[in-house]
C-alpha positions as a printed NumPy array, in Angstrom:
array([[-52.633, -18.968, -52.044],
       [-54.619, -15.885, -52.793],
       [-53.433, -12.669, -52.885],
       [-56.492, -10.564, -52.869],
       [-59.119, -11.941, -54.531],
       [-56.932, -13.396, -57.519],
       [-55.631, -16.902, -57.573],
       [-51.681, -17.665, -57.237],
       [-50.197, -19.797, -59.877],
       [-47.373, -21.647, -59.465],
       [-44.088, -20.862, -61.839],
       [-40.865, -22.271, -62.645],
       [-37.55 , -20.67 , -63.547],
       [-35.433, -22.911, -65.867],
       [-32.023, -21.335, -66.753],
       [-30.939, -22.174, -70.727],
       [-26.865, -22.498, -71.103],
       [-25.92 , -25.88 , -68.735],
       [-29.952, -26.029, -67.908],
       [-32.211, -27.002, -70.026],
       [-29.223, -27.246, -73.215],
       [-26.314, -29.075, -72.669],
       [-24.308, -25.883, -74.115],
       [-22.724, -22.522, -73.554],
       [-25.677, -21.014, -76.485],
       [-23.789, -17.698, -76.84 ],
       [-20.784, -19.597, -77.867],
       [-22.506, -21.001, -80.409],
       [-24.528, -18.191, -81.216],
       [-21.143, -16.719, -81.853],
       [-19.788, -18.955, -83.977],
       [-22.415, -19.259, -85.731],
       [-22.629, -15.707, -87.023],
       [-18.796, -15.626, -87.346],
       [-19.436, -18.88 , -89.996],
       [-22.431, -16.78 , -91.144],
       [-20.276, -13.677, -91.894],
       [-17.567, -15.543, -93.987],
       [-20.034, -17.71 , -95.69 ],
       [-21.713, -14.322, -97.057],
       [-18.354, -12.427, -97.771],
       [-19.222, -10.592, -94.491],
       [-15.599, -10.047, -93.767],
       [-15.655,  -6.595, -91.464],
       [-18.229,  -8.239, -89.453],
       [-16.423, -11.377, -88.935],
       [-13.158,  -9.469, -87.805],
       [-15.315,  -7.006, -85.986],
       [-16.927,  -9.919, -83.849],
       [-13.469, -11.773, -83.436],
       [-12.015,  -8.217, -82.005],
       [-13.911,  -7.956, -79.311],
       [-13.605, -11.886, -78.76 ],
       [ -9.711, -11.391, -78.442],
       [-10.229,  -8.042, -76.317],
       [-12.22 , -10.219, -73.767],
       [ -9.981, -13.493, -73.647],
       [ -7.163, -10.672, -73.061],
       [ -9.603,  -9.621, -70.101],
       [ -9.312,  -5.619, -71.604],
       [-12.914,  -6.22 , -70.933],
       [-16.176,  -7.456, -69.183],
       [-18.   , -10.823, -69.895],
       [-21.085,  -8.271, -70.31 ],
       [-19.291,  -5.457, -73.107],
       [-18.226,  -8.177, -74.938],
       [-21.792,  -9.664, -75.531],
       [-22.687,  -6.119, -75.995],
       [-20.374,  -5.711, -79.262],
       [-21.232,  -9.344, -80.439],
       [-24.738,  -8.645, -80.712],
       [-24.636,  -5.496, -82.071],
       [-22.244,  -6.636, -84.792],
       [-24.281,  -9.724, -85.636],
       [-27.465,  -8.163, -86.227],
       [-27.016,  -7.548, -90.098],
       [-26.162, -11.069, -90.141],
       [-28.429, -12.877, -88.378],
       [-31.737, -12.66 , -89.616],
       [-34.784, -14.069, -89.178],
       [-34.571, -17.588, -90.823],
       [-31.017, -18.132, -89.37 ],
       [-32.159, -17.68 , -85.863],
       [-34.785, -19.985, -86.439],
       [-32.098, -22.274, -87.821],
       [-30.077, -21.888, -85.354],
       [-32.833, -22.419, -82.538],
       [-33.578, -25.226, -84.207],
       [-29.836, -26.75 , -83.839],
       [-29.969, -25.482, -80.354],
       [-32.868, -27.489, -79.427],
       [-31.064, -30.653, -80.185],
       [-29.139, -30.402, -77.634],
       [-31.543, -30.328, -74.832],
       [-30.704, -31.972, -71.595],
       [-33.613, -35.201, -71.489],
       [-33.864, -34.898, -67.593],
       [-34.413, -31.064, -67.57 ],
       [-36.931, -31.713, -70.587],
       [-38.897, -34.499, -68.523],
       [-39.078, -32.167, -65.592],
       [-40.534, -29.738, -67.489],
       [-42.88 , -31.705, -68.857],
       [-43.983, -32.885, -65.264],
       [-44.131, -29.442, -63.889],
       [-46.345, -28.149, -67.216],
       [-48.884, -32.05 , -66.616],
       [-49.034, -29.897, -62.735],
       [-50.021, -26.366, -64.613],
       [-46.948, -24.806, -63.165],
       [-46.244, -21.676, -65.599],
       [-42.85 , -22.381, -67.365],
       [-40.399, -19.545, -67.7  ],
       [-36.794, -19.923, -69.511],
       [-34.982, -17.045, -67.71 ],
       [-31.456, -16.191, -69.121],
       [-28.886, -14.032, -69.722],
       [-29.049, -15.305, -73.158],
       [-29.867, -13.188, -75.947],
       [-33.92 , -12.9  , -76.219],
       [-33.337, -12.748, -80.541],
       [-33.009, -17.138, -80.006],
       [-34.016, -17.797, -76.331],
       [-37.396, -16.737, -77.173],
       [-37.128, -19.57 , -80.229],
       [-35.693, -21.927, -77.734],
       [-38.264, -21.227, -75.437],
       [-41.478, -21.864, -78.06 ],
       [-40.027, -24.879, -78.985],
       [-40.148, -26.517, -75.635],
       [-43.265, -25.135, -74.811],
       [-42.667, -22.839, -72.249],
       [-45.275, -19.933, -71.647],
       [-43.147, -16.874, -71.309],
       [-38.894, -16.061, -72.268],
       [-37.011, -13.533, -70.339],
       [-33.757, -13.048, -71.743],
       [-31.022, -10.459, -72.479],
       [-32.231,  -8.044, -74.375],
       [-30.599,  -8.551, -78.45 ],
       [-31.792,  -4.842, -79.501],
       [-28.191,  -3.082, -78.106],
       [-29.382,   0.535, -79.193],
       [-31.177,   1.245, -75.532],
       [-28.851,   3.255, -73.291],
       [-30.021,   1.434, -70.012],
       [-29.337,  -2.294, -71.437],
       [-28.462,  -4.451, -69.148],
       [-27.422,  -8.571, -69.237],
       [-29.662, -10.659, -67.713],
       [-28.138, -12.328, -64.744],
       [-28.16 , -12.633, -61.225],
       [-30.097, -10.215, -59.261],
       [-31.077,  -8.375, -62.307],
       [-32.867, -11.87 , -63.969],
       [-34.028, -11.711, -60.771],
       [-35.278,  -8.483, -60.767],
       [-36.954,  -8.889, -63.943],
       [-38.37 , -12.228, -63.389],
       [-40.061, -11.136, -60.335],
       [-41.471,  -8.374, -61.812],
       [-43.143, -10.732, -64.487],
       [-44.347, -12.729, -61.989],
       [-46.197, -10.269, -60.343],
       [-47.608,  -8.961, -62.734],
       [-49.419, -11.739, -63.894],
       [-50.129, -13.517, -60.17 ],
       [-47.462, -16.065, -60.17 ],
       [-44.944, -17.235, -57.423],
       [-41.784, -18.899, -57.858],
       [-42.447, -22.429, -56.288],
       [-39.665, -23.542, -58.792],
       [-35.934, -23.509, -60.012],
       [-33.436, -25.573, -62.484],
       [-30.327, -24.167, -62.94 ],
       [-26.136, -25.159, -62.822],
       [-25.054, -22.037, -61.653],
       [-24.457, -20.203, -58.461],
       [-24.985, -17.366, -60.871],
       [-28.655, -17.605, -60.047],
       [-27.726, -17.611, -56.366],
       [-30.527, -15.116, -55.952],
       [-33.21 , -17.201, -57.872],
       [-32.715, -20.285, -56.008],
       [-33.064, -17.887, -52.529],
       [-36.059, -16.147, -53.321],
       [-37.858, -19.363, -54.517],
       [-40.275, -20.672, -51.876],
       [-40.527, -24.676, -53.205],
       [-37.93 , -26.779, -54.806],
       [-34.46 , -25.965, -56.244],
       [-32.915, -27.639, -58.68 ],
       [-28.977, -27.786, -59.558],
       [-28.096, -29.687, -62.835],
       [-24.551, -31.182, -62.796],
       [-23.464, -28.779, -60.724],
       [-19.585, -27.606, -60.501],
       [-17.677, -27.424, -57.366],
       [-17.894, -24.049, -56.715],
       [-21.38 , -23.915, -56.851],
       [-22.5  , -26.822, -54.555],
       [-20.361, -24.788, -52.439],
       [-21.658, -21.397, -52.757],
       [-25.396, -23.274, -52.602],
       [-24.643, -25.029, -49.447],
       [-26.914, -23.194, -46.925],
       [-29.738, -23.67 , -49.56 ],
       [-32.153, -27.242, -49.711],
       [-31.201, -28.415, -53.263],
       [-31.934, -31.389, -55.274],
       [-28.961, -32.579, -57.814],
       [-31.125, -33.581, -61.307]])
């Protein structure tokens, strides 16, 4: 395809948590800094972090405020060579068949993009490791006023506008959740679900999907 006089290049979406890692990362990011905090004497961090834990599992609030407050409370904590040691624990747990599709795709010069609603203070990490050519993520820096999680139609959002930007089209997704509903519609190749729940081979049933 050309749009103007400028070559499109094909690009893949590959989600992170269920995706490409057999994990929920922010859990273990979590726990992680919570171990962190203790380990150091960190104590009002710890209990900070575990606070807003118990306000969410009490559902006093959102999935979203609750990630907010974690990663604001963790950023004392979790400097530079623990995120790289925790990427680097992350990466064990990479899902082979997501990891061998990438690999394929990359051997075709499709341009690999982890997009997440993961934090972007590991993703990006994650992301390096496997080779992938760009990261977009949840912002980690809490202090702007318009931050904003990155999922569903905002990843989308976001993702698109990277594409553009650089001349790519979205020929490609992996992902296990109808979260990314809006991803796998606006892609215009293959969709990919990896051991998908119930709920979302239901919610992805008008939609041509391959299981991986």
């Amino acid at each position: 395809m050309v749009k103007g006089h400028e070559k499109i290049i094909p690009a893949a979406a590959i989600d992170l948590d269920g995706t490409l890692l057999d994990t929920n990362t922010f859990v273990d990011y979590t726990r992680y800094a919570v171990k962190s905090c203790l380990s150091k004497g960190r104590i009002n961090i710890a209990a900070n972090m575990l606070w807003h834990i118990a306000l969410r599992r009490l559902r006093l609030t959102s999935h979203s405020t609750m990630k907010h407050h974690l990663l604001r409370a963790s950023a004392p904590i979790m400097t530079a060579d623990r995120l790289e040691d925790f990427a680097h624990q992350l990466a064990a747990k990479a899902n082979d068949k997501v990891v061998e599709l990438c690999n394929r795709l990359r051997a075709d010069r499709v341009y690999l993009c982890l997009a997440t609603a993961a934090p972007d203070n590991y993703a990006t990490l994650v992301a390096r490791h496997f080779g992938f050519d760009h990261c977009i993520a949840t912002p980690s820096d809490t202090t702007a006023p318009d931050w904003t999680e990155n999922r569903a139609e905002h990843k989308l959002h976001s993702l698109l506008q990277h594409l553009d930007q650089y001349h790519l089209t979205l020929q490609t997704v992996v992902t296990d959740h109808h979260d990314d509903l809006p991803l796998l519609t606006a892609c215009t190749g293959t969709r990919y679900l990896v051991n998908p729940s119930a709920q979302t081979l239901a919610l992805t049933a008008s939609i041509s999907t391959t299981i991986l």
